[in-house]
Tab-separated table of C-alpha atoms in Angstrom:
chain	number	residue	atom	x	y	z
H	1	MET	CA	124.223	56.849	-139.849
H	2	THR	CA	128.049	57.329	-141.407
H	3	ILE	CA	129.230	60.739	-141.973
H	4	GLU	CA	132.467	61.381	-143.710
H	5	VAL	CA	135.379	63.351	-142.600
H	6	ARG	CA	137.195	65.290	-145.152
H	7	VAL	CA	139.623	67.599	-145.594
H	8	PRO	CA	139.284	71.501	-144.473
H	9	THR	CA	141.847	74.354	-144.515
H	10	LEU	CA	143.754	74.792	-147.718
H	11	GLY	CA	143.271	77.697	-148.657
H	12	GLU	CA	143.826	79.870	-152.009
H	13	SER	CA	146.403	78.141	-154.527
H	14	VAL	CA	147.278	75.353	-151.717
H	15	THR	CA	145.618	72.320	-153.040
H	16	GLU	CA	146.910	69.407	-150.818
H	17	ALA	CA	148.001	69.190	-147.025
H	18	THR	CA	149.930	66.170	-145.316
H	19	VAL	CA	148.209	63.872	-142.545
H	20	ALA	CA	150.478	64.525	-139.484
H	21	THR	CA	148.968	62.759	-136.756
H	22	TRP	CA	145.918	60.719	-135.827
H	23	PHE	CA	144.775	61.316	-131.989
H	24	LYS	CA	142.034	58.330	-132.677
H	25	LYS	CA	141.589	54.865	-133.729
H	26	PRO	CA	138.997	53.155	-135.563
H	27	GLY	CA	136.476	51.795	-132.997
H	28	ASP	CA	136.858	54.864	-130.443
H	29	ALA	CA	134.546	56.651	-129.372
H	30	VAL	CA	134.410	60.327	-130.127
H	31	ALA	CA	132.572	63.394	-129.060
H	32	VAL	CA	131.377	66.237	-131.349
H	33	ASP	CA	134.483	68.840	-132.203
H	34	GLU	CA	136.407	65.808	-130.669
H	35	MET	CA	139.944	66.382	-131.839
H	36	LEU	CA	140.576	63.754	-134.887
H	37	CYS	CA	143.645	64.213	-136.798
H	38	GLU	CA	146.125	66.796	-137.656
H	39	LEU	CA	146.987	68.249	-140.974
H	40	GLU	CA	150.269	70.425	-142.424
H	41	THR	CA	149.785	72.524	-145.257
H	42	ASP	CA	151.780	75.873	-145.849
H	43	LYS	CA	152.383	77.852	-142.974
H	44	VAL	CA	149.391	76.492	-141.279
H	45	THR	CA	148.930	73.495	-138.963
H	46	VAL	CA	145.236	72.164	-139.186
H	47	GLU	CA	143.299	70.614	-136.603
H	48	VAL	CA	139.864	68.235	-137.913
H	49	PRO	CA	137.705	68.345	-135.426
H	50	ALA	CA	134.829	65.230	-135.272
H	51	PRO	CA	131.625	67.062	-137.236
H	52	ALA	CA	129.075	64.541	-134.688
H	53	ALA	CA	129.543	62.186	-131.453
H	54	GLY	CA	129.519	58.086	-132.805
H	55	VAL	CA	132.461	56.149	-133.239
H	56	LEU	CA	135.618	56.549	-135.292
H	57	GLY	CA	134.946	53.836	-138.292
H	58	GLU	CA	137.536	53.894	-141.345
H	59	ILE	CA	140.683	55.640	-141.598
H	60	VAL	CA	141.309	56.445	-145.190
H	61	ALA	CA	144.583	58.394	-145.443
H	62	GLY	CA	146.958	57.554	-143.198
H	63	GLU	CA	149.747	58.932	-141.194
H	64	GLY	CA	152.469	60.976	-143.711
H	65	GLU	CA	150.149	60.757	-146.540
H	66	THR	CA	149.156	63.452	-148.639
H	67	VAL	CA	145.304	64.714	-149.305
H	68	GLY	CA	143.983	66.620	-151.724
H	69	VAL	CA	140.826	69.369	-151.419
H	70	ASP	CA	138.156	67.629	-149.928
H	71	ALA	CA	138.921	64.178	-150.382
H	72	LEU	CA	137.939	61.355	-147.536
H	73	LEU	CA	139.987	61.208	-144.122
H	74	ALA	CA	137.704	58.775	-142.364
H	75	THR	CA	134.423	57.765	-141.822
H	76	LEU	CA	132.540	57.961	-138.160
H	77	GLN	CA	129.066	56.316	-137.022
H	78	ALA	CA	127.247	59.143	-135.728
H	79	GLY	CA	125.395	58.116	-132.256
H	80	GLU	CA	126.189	56.757	-128.838
H	81	GLY	CA	127.985	53.426	-128.768
H	82	ALA	CA	128.664	51.799	-131.746
H	83	ALA	CA	127.728	51.679	-135.314
H	84	PRO	CA	124.086	51.785	-136.054
H	85	ALA	CA	122.704	49.420	-139.068
H	86	PRO	CA	123.831	50.411	-142.249
H	87	ALA	CA	119.944	50.963	-143.223
H	88	ALA	CA	119.777	53.893	-141.509
H	89	GLN	CA	122.579	55.535	-143.593
H	90	ALA	CA	120.460	55.741	-146.451
H	91	ALA	CA	116.506	56.393	-144.837
H	92	PRO	CA	116.912	60.051	-144.166
H	93	ALA	CA	118.274	60.792	-148.492
H	94	LYS	CA	114.281	61.536	-149.340
H	95	ALA	CA	113.332	63.955	-146.022
H	96	ALA	CA	116.734	65.742	-145.888
H	97	SER	CA	115.924	68.390	-149.231
H	98	ALA	CA	112.115	68.940	-146.838
H	99	PRO	CA	112.910	72.389	-145.757
H	100	ALA	CA	111.356	72.772	-142.051
H	101	SER	CA	107.340	74.381	-141.482
H	102	GLY	CA	106.846	77.309	-139.750
H	103	GLY	CA	108.792	80.090	-141.690
H	104	ALA	CA	110.693	81.048	-144.411
H	105	SER	CA	113.642	80.188	-145.959
H	106	VAL	CA	116.924	82.102	-146.003
H	107	ASP	CA	119.987	81.307	-147.533
H	108	VAL	CA	123.594	81.353	-145.974
H	109	MET	CA	125.711	82.750	-148.185
H	110	VAL	CA	129.596	82.713	-148.053
H	111	PRO	CA	130.825	85.744	-147.122
H	112	THR	CA	133.443	88.063	-148.634
H	113	LEU	CA	136.593	86.435	-148.295
H	114	GLY	CA	139.212	89.095	-149.143
H	115	GLU	CA	141.231	90.571	-152.275
H	116	SER	CA	141.579	87.905	-154.586
H	117	VAL	CA	140.461	84.895	-152.723
H	118	THR	CA	137.868	83.445	-154.544
H	119	GLU	CA	137.091	79.957	-152.672
H	120	ALA	CA	137.330	78.768	-149.334
H	121	THR	CA	137.279	75.373	-147.148
H	122	VAL	CA	134.539	74.724	-144.892
H	123	SER	CA	136.514	73.638	-141.659
H	124	THR	CA	134.118	73.114	-139.387
H	125	TRP	CA	130.236	72.767	-138.872
H	126	PHE	CA	129.028	74.177	-135.160
H	127	LYS	CA	125.575	73.346	-135.679
H	128	ALA	CA	123.402	70.550	-137.177
H	129	VAL	CA	120.425	70.088	-139.047
H	130	GLY	CA	117.414	70.609	-136.935
H	131	ASP	CA	119.235	72.454	-134.363
H	132	THR	CA	117.749	75.946	-133.456
H	133	VAL	CA	119.845	78.647	-133.866
H	134	ALA	CA	119.479	82.710	-133.092
H	135	GLN	CA	120.370	85.246	-135.252
H	136	ASP	CA	124.109	85.750	-135.658
H	137	GLU	CA	124.634	82.653	-133.511
H	138	MET	CA	128.491	81.801	-135.366
H	139	LEU	CA	126.960	78.512	-137.510
H	140	CYS	CA	130.263	77.409	-138.838
H	141	GLU	CA	133.949	78.114	-139.570
H	142	LEU	CA	135.681	78.668	-143.098
H	143	GLU	CA	139.466	79.245	-143.769
H	144	THR	CA	141.598	80.230	-146.494
H	145	ASP	CA	145.438	80.665	-146.463
H	146	LYS	CA	146.178	82.006	-143.130
H	147	VAL	CA	142.740	82.764	-142.040
H	148	SER	CA	139.481	81.604	-140.230
H	149	VAL	CA	136.310	83.425	-141.374
H	150	GLU	CA	133.274	83.088	-138.999
H	151	VAL	CA	129.592	82.701	-140.705
H	152	PRO	CA	126.988	83.789	-138.185
H	153	ALA	CA	123.313	82.766	-138.423
H	154	PRO	CA	121.603	85.346	-140.711
H	155	VAL	CA	118.276	85.000	-138.772
H	156	ALA	CA	117.089	83.338	-136.126
H	157	GLY	CA	115.516	79.706	-136.843
H	158	VAL	CA	115.771	76.382	-137.334
H	159	LEU	CA	118.948	74.663	-139.808
H	160	THR	CA	116.863	72.821	-142.374
H	161	GLU	CA	119.757	71.608	-144.958
H	162	ILE	CA	123.625	71.832	-144.967
H	163	ALA	CA	124.220	72.110	-148.263
H	164	ALA	CA	127.982	72.503	-147.989
H	165	PRO	CA	129.429	69.781	-146.122
H	166	GLU	CA	132.919	69.984	-144.037
H	167	GLY	CA	136.161	69.961	-146.309
H	168	SER	CA	134.032	71.102	-149.154
H	169	THR	CA	134.984	73.844	-151.214
H	170	VAL	CA	133.292	76.998	-151.454
H	171	ASP	CA	133.348	80.416	-153.979
H	172	ALA	CA	132.919	83.559	-153.133
H	173	ALA	CA	128.997	83.935	-152.723
H	174	ALA	CA	128.357	79.901	-152.516
H	175	LYS	CA	125.260	78.689	-150.527
H	176	LEU	CA	126.305	77.238	-146.962
H	177	ALA	CA	123.193	75.854	-145.717
H	178	VAL	CA	119.735	77.444	-145.310
H	179	ILE	CA	118.001	78.262	-141.983
H	180	ALA	CA	113.269	78.302	-141.815
H	181	ALA	CA	113.206	81.586	-140.409
H	182	GLY	CA	111.263	81.465	-137.118
H	183	GLU	CA	111.158	79.073	-133.784
H	184	GLY	CA	110.218	76.056	-135.742
H	185	ALA	CA	110.476	72.329	-135.206
H	186	ALA	CA	113.587	70.543	-136.058
H	187	ALA	CA	114.493	70.005	-139.459
H	188	ALA	CA	114.816	66.964	-140.894
H	189	PRO	CA	117.752	64.378	-140.168
H	190	ALA	CA	121.077	65.240	-141.580
H	191	PRO	CA	121.435	65.110	-145.474
H	192	ALA	CA	123.593	62.793	-147.220
H	193	ALA	CA	124.963	65.489	-149.273
H	194	ALA	CA	128.841	64.822	-149.539
H	195	ALA	CA	128.542	61.584	-150.312
H	196	PRO	CA	128.736	62.548	-154.512
H	197	ALA	CA	131.182	64.410	-153.690
H	198	SER	CA	134.284	61.720	-154.033
H	199	ALA	CA	133.781	61.822	-158.314
H	200	LYS	CA	136.013	65.397	-157.134
H	201	ASP	CA	138.957	63.278	-155.827
H	202	VAL	CA	140.506	61.711	-159.541
H	203	ALA	CA	138.416	64.002	-162.103
H	204	ASP	CA	139.777	67.135	-163.305
H	205	ALA	CA	138.022	70.213	-162.278
H	206	PRO	CA	135.582	71.541	-164.965
H	207	SER	CA	136.919	74.636	-165.208
H	208	ALA	CA	140.122	73.188	-166.139
H	209	ARG	CA	138.537	70.897	-168.446
H	210	LYS	CA	136.797	73.967	-170.164
H	211	LEU	CA	140.302	75.873	-170.901
H	212	MET	CA	142.357	72.487	-172.054
H	213	ALA	CA	139.188	71.866	-174.787
H	214	GLU	CA	139.198	76.017	-175.601
H	215	LYS	CA	143.282	76.061	-176.009
H	216	GLY	CA	143.481	72.432	-178.027
H	217	MET	CA	146.318	70.838	-175.330
H	218	ASP	CA	146.379	67.335	-174.050
H	219	PRO	CA	145.388	67.529	-170.256
H	220	ALA	CA	147.904	64.552	-170.411
H	221	ALA	CA	150.578	67.473	-170.579
H	222	VAL	CA	149.406	69.263	-167.453
H	223	GLN	CA	150.634	68.326	-164.603
H	224	GLY	CA	147.701	68.868	-161.720
H	225	SER	CA	148.473	70.019	-157.996
H	226	GLY	CA	145.249	68.491	-156.875
H	227	ARG	CA	144.979	65.541	-155.196
H	228	ASP	CA	145.867	62.556	-157.063
H	229	GLY	CA	147.015	64.255	-160.199
H	230	ARG	CA	144.106	66.441	-160.496
H	231	VAL	CA	144.573	69.279	-162.975
H	232	MET	CA	142.932	72.379	-161.401
H	233	LYS	CA	142.035	75.540	-163.665
H	234	GLU	CA	145.690	77.210	-162.019
H	235	ASP	CA	147.509	74.835	-163.346
H	236	VAL	CA	146.325	74.888	-167.093
H	237	ILE	CA	146.880	78.493	-166.720
H	238	ALA	CA	150.082	78.417	-165.444
H	239	ALA	CA	151.202	75.787	-168.423
H	240	LEU	CA	149.738	78.200	-170.589
H	241	ASN	CA	152.184	80.906	-169.691
H	242	LYS	CA	154.714	78.768	-169.154
H	243	PRO	CA	157.575	79.386	-172.089
H	244	ALA	CA	159.295	76.259	-173.544
H	245	ALA	CA	162.236	75.321	-171.965
H	246	LYS	CA	165.567	72.628	-172.454
H	247	PRO	CA	164.797	69.731	-170.169
H	248	ALA	CA	166.131	69.887	-166.935
H	249	ALA	CA	169.205	68.108	-165.966
H	250	PRO	CA	168.656	64.792	-163.865
H	251	ALA	CA	169.444	65.830	-160.165
H	252	ALA	CA	172.678	64.187	-159.213
H	253	PRO	CA	172.170	60.922	-157.291
H	254	ARG	CA	172.739	60.610	-153.782
H	255	ALA	CA	176.473	59.675	-152.452
H	256	PRO	CA	175.826	56.574	-151.050
H	257	VAL	CA	176.170	56.044	-147.432
H	258	PRO	CA	178.480	53.603	-145.652
H	259	ALA	CA	177.001	50.758	-144.320
H	260	GLU	CA	177.971	51.255	-140.858
H	261	ASP	CA	176.250	54.582	-140.686
H	262	ALA	CA	173.191	53.804	-142.199
H	263	ALA	CA	171.483	52.345	-139.533
H	264	ARG	CA	171.991	55.442	-137.323
H	265	GLU	CA	170.583	57.551	-139.704
H	266	GLU	CA	166.941	58.980	-139.619
H	267	ARG	CA	164.956	60.164	-142.568
H	268	ILE	CA	161.911	61.921	-142.038
H	269	LYS	CA	159.440	62.990	-144.747
H	270	MET	CA	159.638	66.885	-145.420
H	271	THR	CA	156.654	69.199	-143.742
H	272	ARG	CA	154.280	70.900	-145.990
H	273	LEU	CA	155.941	74.249	-144.386
H	274	ARG	CA	159.799	73.406	-144.761
H	275	ALA	CA	158.493	72.265	-148.813
H	276	THR	CA	157.140	75.377	-149.578
H	277	ILE	CA	159.429	77.468	-147.421
H	278	ALA	CA	162.306	75.745	-149.826
H	279	ARG	CA	160.319	76.144	-153.107
H	280	ARG	CA	159.792	80.241	-152.448
H	281	LEU	CA	163.045	80.554	-151.684
H	282	LYS	CA	164.075	79.316	-154.342
H	283	ASP	CA	161.900	80.765	-156.530
H	284	ALA	CA	162.539	84.253	-155.457
H	285	GLN	CA	166.228	83.176	-155.915
H	286	ASN	CA	165.641	82.759	-159.752
H	287	ASN	CA	163.261	85.279	-160.391
H	288	ALA	CA	165.763	87.598	-159.467
H	289	ALA	CA	169.024	89.071	-159.727
H	290	ILE	CA	169.542	89.628	-155.870
H	291	LEU	CA	172.325	91.468	-154.224
H	292	THR	CA	172.887	92.634	-151.128
H	293	THR	CA	175.170	95.629	-149.816
H	294	TYR	CA	175.876	96.325	-145.691
H	295	ASN	CA	176.401	99.377	-143.492
H	296	GLU	CA	176.512	99.532	-140.211
H	297	VAL	CA	174.972	102.133	-137.958
H	298	ASP	CA	175.840	103.424	-134.741
H	299	MET	CA	172.886	103.032	-132.031
H	300	THR	CA	173.368	105.133	-129.762
H	301	GLU	CA	171.408	108.425	-130.348
H	302	THR	CA	168.555	106.620	-131.312
H	303	MET	CA	169.138	104.033	-127.653
H	304	ALA	CA	169.547	107.763	-125.711
H	305	LEU	CA	166.386	108.876	-127.099
H	306	ARG	CA	164.351	106.067	-126.798
H	307	SER	CA	165.433	105.528	-123.143
H	308	GLN	CA	164.943	109.541	-122.492
H	309	TYR	CA	160.793	108.672	-123.958
H	310	LYS	CA	160.026	105.493	-123.552
H	311	ASP	CA	158.027	105.755	-120.479
H	312	GLU	CA	156.459	108.796	-121.001
H	313	PHE	CA	155.281	107.344	-124.138
H	314	GLU	CA	153.739	104.424	-123.630
H	315	LYS	CA	151.763	106.839	-120.315
H	316	ARG	CA	150.448	108.842	-123.228
H	317	HIS	CA	150.043	106.480	-126.114
H	318	GLY	CA	149.773	103.015	-124.849
H	319	VAL	CA	152.198	101.770	-126.541
H	320	ARG	CA	155.755	100.323	-125.844
H	321	LEU	CA	158.272	102.347	-127.933
H	322	GLY	CA	159.957	100.097	-129.701
H	323	PHE	CA	163.306	99.936	-132.804
H	324	MET	CA	161.020	99.535	-134.903
H	325	SER	CA	159.185	102.539	-135.488
H	326	PHE	CA	163.133	104.094	-135.665
H	327	PHE	CA	163.782	101.269	-138.399
H	328	THR	CA	160.532	102.283	-140.243
H	329	LYS	CA	160.481	106.085	-140.124
H	330	ALA	CA	164.352	105.956	-141.502
H	331	CYS	CA	163.259	103.803	-144.384
H	332	CYS	CA	160.728	105.922	-145.321
H	333	ALA	CA	162.039	109.082	-145.573
H	334	ALA	CA	165.568	106.739	-147.309
H	335	LEU	CA	162.986	105.489	-150.251
H	336	LYS	CA	161.816	108.729	-150.829
H	337	GLU	CA	165.054	109.938	-151.478
H	338	VAL	CA	165.831	106.157	-153.667
H	339	PRO	CA	162.031	105.741	-155.007
H	340	GLU	CA	163.498	101.970	-157.724
H	341	VAL	CA	164.308	100.365	-154.250
H	342	ASN	CA	160.194	101.164	-153.870
H	343	ALA	CA	159.242	100.047	-157.356
H	344	GLU	CA	158.914	96.987	-158.888
H	345	ILE	CA	159.231	95.429	-162.447
H	346	ASP	CA	156.137	94.023	-164.051
H	347	GLY	CA	156.960	92.968	-167.499
H	348	ASP	CA	158.566	95.367	-169.496
H	349	GLU	CA	157.382	98.399	-167.464
H	350	ILE	CA	159.090	99.786	-163.875
H	351	VAL	CA	156.032	100.488	-161.489
H	352	TYR	CA	156.720	103.278	-159.028
H	353	LYS	CA	155.151	103.457	-155.967
H	354	ASN	CA	154.043	106.788	-154.345
H	355	PHE	CA	153.254	105.595	-150.959
H	356	VAL	CA	154.963	103.141	-148.728
H	357	HIS	CA	153.324	99.648	-147.407
H	358	MET	CA	155.765	98.117	-145.168
H	359	GLY	CA	156.231	94.898	-144.983
H	360	ILE	CA	157.115	93.956	-141.486
H	361	ALA	CA	158.610	89.838	-141.414
H	362	ALA	CA	156.955	88.156	-137.857
H	363	GLY	CA	158.222	84.866	-137.010
H	364	THR	CA	155.035	82.833	-135.815
H	365	PRO	CA	154.507	79.113	-134.359
H	366	GLN	CA	153.478	78.005	-137.880
H	367	GLY	CA	156.244	80.250	-140.000
H	368	LEU	CA	157.417	83.581	-141.329
H	369	VAL	CA	154.955	85.956	-142.176
H	370	VAL	CA	154.814	89.540	-143.726
H	371	PRO	CA	151.671	91.351	-142.433
H	372	VAL	CA	151.649	94.941	-144.436
H	373	ILE	CA	151.680	98.443	-142.724
H	374	ARG	CA	149.545	100.576	-145.326
H	375	ASP	CA	150.676	104.083	-145.743
H	376	ALA	CA	153.787	103.963	-143.018
H	377	ASP	CA	155.049	107.038	-144.625
H	378	GLN	CA	151.963	108.768	-143.666
H	379	MET	CA	152.313	107.499	-140.031
H	380	GLY	CA	154.118	108.831	-136.701
H	381	PHE	CA	155.731	106.937	-134.205
H	382	ALA	CA	152.766	105.584	-131.862
H	383	GLU	CA	150.630	105.086	-134.996
H	384	ILE	CA	153.846	102.773	-136.195
H	385	GLU	CA	154.115	101.359	-132.976
H	386	ALA	CA	150.359	100.327	-132.430
H	387	ALA	CA	150.315	98.918	-135.786
H	388	ILE	CA	153.310	96.686	-135.257
H	389	ALA	CA	151.748	95.378	-131.865
H	390	GLU	CA	148.946	94.530	-133.298
H	391	LYS	CA	149.944	93.014	-136.557
H	392	GLY	CA	151.893	90.730	-134.256
H	393	ARG	CA	149.183	89.661	-132.070
H	394	ARG	CA	147.169	88.909	-135.150
H	395	ALA	CA	150.217	86.784	-136.800
H	396	ARG	CA	150.982	85.193	-134.054
H	397	ASP	CA	146.912	83.801	-133.249
H	398	GLY	CA	146.600	82.992	-136.715
H	399	LYS	CA	144.124	85.646	-137.338
H	400	LEU	CA	145.537	87.358	-140.333
H	401	SER	CA	143.736	88.076	-143.007
H	402	MET	CA	144.944	87.902	-147.107
H	403	ALA	CA	144.134	91.691	-147.563
H	404	GLU	CA	146.839	92.147	-144.078
H	405	MET	CA	149.475	90.088	-145.899
H	406	GLN	CA	149.402	91.982	-149.312
H	407	GLY	CA	150.341	94.797	-151.140
H	408	GLY	CA	153.690	95.321	-149.447
H	409	THR	CA	155.908	97.523	-151.051
H	410	PHE	CA	159.069	97.369	-148.798
H	411	THR	CA	159.870	95.608	-146.206
H	412	ILE	CA	161.943	94.797	-142.948
H	413	SER	CA	163.374	92.077	-141.308
H	414	ASN	CA	164.908	91.921	-137.696
H	415	GLY	CA	167.009	89.009	-137.177
H	416	GLY	CA	168.657	90.432	-134.490
H	417	VAL	CA	166.136	89.204	-132.271
H	418	TYR	CA	167.264	85.889	-132.520
H	419	GLY	CA	171.036	87.187	-132.440
H	420	SER	CA	171.989	87.087	-135.821
H	421	LEU	CA	174.892	89.578	-136.477
H	422	MET	CA	175.290	89.607	-140.176
H	423	SER	CA	173.146	87.981	-143.365
H	424	SER	CA	171.813	88.287	-146.448
H	425	PRO	CA	167.844	88.436	-146.221
H	426	ILE	CA	165.859	87.146	-149.214
H	427	LEU	CA	163.521	89.535	-151.549
H	428	ASN	CA	159.947	89.193	-151.032
H	429	PRO	CA	158.433	89.099	-154.881
H	430	PRO	CA	157.291	90.740	-156.331
H	431	GLN	CA	159.267	94.191	-154.007
H	432	SER	CA	162.832	95.270	-155.035
H	433	GLY	CA	164.224	95.912	-151.597
H	434	ILE	CA	164.450	94.202	-148.064
H	435	LEU	CA	166.446	95.347	-145.150
H	436	GLY	CA	167.565	93.391	-142.317
H	437	MET	CA	168.025	94.069	-139.252
H	438	HIS	CA	170.652	92.861	-136.755
H	439	LYS	CA	172.087	92.195	-133.277
H	440	ILE	CA	172.980	95.550	-131.680
H	441	GLN	CA	176.493	94.704	-130.098
H	442	GLN	CA	178.922	96.315	-128.226
H	443	ARG	CA	182.574	97.240	-130.376
H	444	PRO	CA	185.818	99.378	-130.411
H	445	MET	CA	184.980	102.369	-132.860
H	446	VAL	CA	187.400	105.116	-133.409
H	447	ILE	CA	185.725	108.565	-132.787
H	448	ASN	CA	187.670	111.749	-132.748
H	449	GLY	CA	190.710	109.788	-132.589
H	450	GLU	CA	189.869	107.822	-129.634
H	451	ILE	CA	188.902	103.817	-129.239
H	452	VAL	CA	185.490	103.896	-127.521
H	453	ALA	CA	182.715	101.091	-127.393
H	454	ARG	CA	179.220	101.686	-129.102
H	455	PRO	CA	176.478	99.589	-129.684
H	456	MET	CA	176.651	98.991	-133.210
H	457	MET	CA	174.248	97.321	-135.721
H	458	TYR	CA	174.937	95.753	-139.126
H	459	LEU	CA	172.908	96.744	-141.646
H	460	ALA	CA	171.905	94.326	-145.016
H	461	LEU	CA	169.995	95.810	-147.985
H	462	SER	CA	168.970	92.885	-150.389
H	463	TYR	CA	168.188	94.495	-153.864
H	464	ASP	CA	166.837	93.416	-157.368
H	465	HIS	CA	170.445	94.708	-159.436
H	466	ARG	CA	167.525	94.576	-162.413
H	467	ILE	CA	166.046	97.859	-161.343
H	468	VAL	CA	168.328	98.728	-158.285
H	469	ASP	CA	171.834	99.828	-158.994
H	470	GLY	CA	174.391	99.656	-156.812
H	471	LYS	CA	174.939	103.483	-156.377
H	472	GLY	CA	170.981	103.742	-155.276
H	473	ALA	CA	171.347	100.628	-152.934
H	474	VAL	CA	174.395	101.825	-151.200
H	475	THR	CA	172.485	105.531	-151.428
H	476	PHE	CA	169.861	103.995	-149.333
H	477	LEU	CA	171.283	102.295	-146.751
H	478	VAL	CA	173.362	105.842	-145.999
H	479	LYS	CA	170.373	107.843	-146.012
H	480	VAL	CA	169.110	104.211	-143.251
H	481	LYS	CA	172.375	105.437	-141.316
H	482	GLU	CA	172.193	108.965	-140.575
H	483	ALA	CA	168.790	109.217	-139.752
H	484	LEU	CA	169.300	106.167	-137.479
H	485	GLU	CA	172.569	108.064	-135.648
H	486	ASP	CA	171.060	111.879	-135.506
H	487	PRO	CA	167.050	110.684	-135.392
H	488	ARG	CA	166.503	114.305	-135.057
H	489	ARG	CA	166.479	114.424	-138.481
H	490	LEU	CA	163.325	112.134	-138.773
H	491	LEU	CA	161.301	114.831	-137.033
H	492	MET	CA	162.042	117.153	-139.234
H	493	ASP	CA	162.090	115.019	-142.395
H	494	LEU	CA	165.536	115.559	-143.374
């Protein structure tokens, strides 16, 4: 039987990926769940496993090609050894919908995916039609942007139907499969449910066609973000909201390369991650009036306090005492003094946040992510350190949910861990402020008329000048500086 291998894991608002590497070639025997290829998308490297044991047939999307949601990657001839006869492909079609006998049918539905996440991609099925499953045994895995969701069996029984094959995109609360409750016999052979999905590769989304018809829009005027230019609903909405603009000036032609250098150049296609980072950074610069102001802080007192209590702190609270909790507490105190740094612009209104949801930028193998510590202004040092450690662990493992990375009101970025002495961080929209920490370095300072070596750190506050004036930005940095140079102020709410 021929099984289609389709694109998994794109996630919310991500409609395509790039085939990075094929680990198998046509004719190779593969085991179930053995990795076939690797895709690259925004902050995520996606491994595509074999849905069944068999022989890899045709590779439809070669390395370097861009593929859309549910696009066909390859075909797999299921079974041991050589591919079965073609006639076997159509035989089970009628039996596919027949439920197994011996129990009531229970639908397996897509679970709640998180705030603002409306769809997911079926990444992997761990069970095949006819397999016996235990209650709470994992059936399949769904993936959205940066999130993997495991779907357990709601009851014990036999898997009789897979309604959403691997690579398909499913909405929240959509049906994934059907289980015949009870210990029944094996169900009918696997359905060919994925076969009609190929129409999605070229047709515009139905919701997009409906909206374009309602608005009287020319489909040719809407740029699609899906595979082969497929127009999605969000593309239509973006086109409706986009103000009329003058045609952009053509990009300056690349200077010709001297003939003697051309042979020594290497041209590599930009990865999905790097392309997305480039686009988002440019969007942030285009949409906000970003300005950066600087100061420096003497870390002597903070380092001494940390050194004095770090061992006792770890014994009592079970978490290490780092510098991030001091900076988080200092920023929370400063945000109360300068609330516009903790605000955002919404149209012609300014939204002031009477709470602090602190974003802590974290570097991961997949790229930069910003998990959010909610109500950080209500937390103590131990709670902040525990939250940072837990979020950092989940970020490195790729287990952060979308909800954990949304809703931040201010961000702290620590370039000092990489040795940065000075930088200008870029805003994390729609936030209006981001603090850049840097390397602590011994520098000569004049203290009471004498030159002494002190552990100094440069601080950088990038802010949206549309909402934050220079006075407010400088005041904020001074408040952070004062709190860190006399950390006892943090304990007394001064």
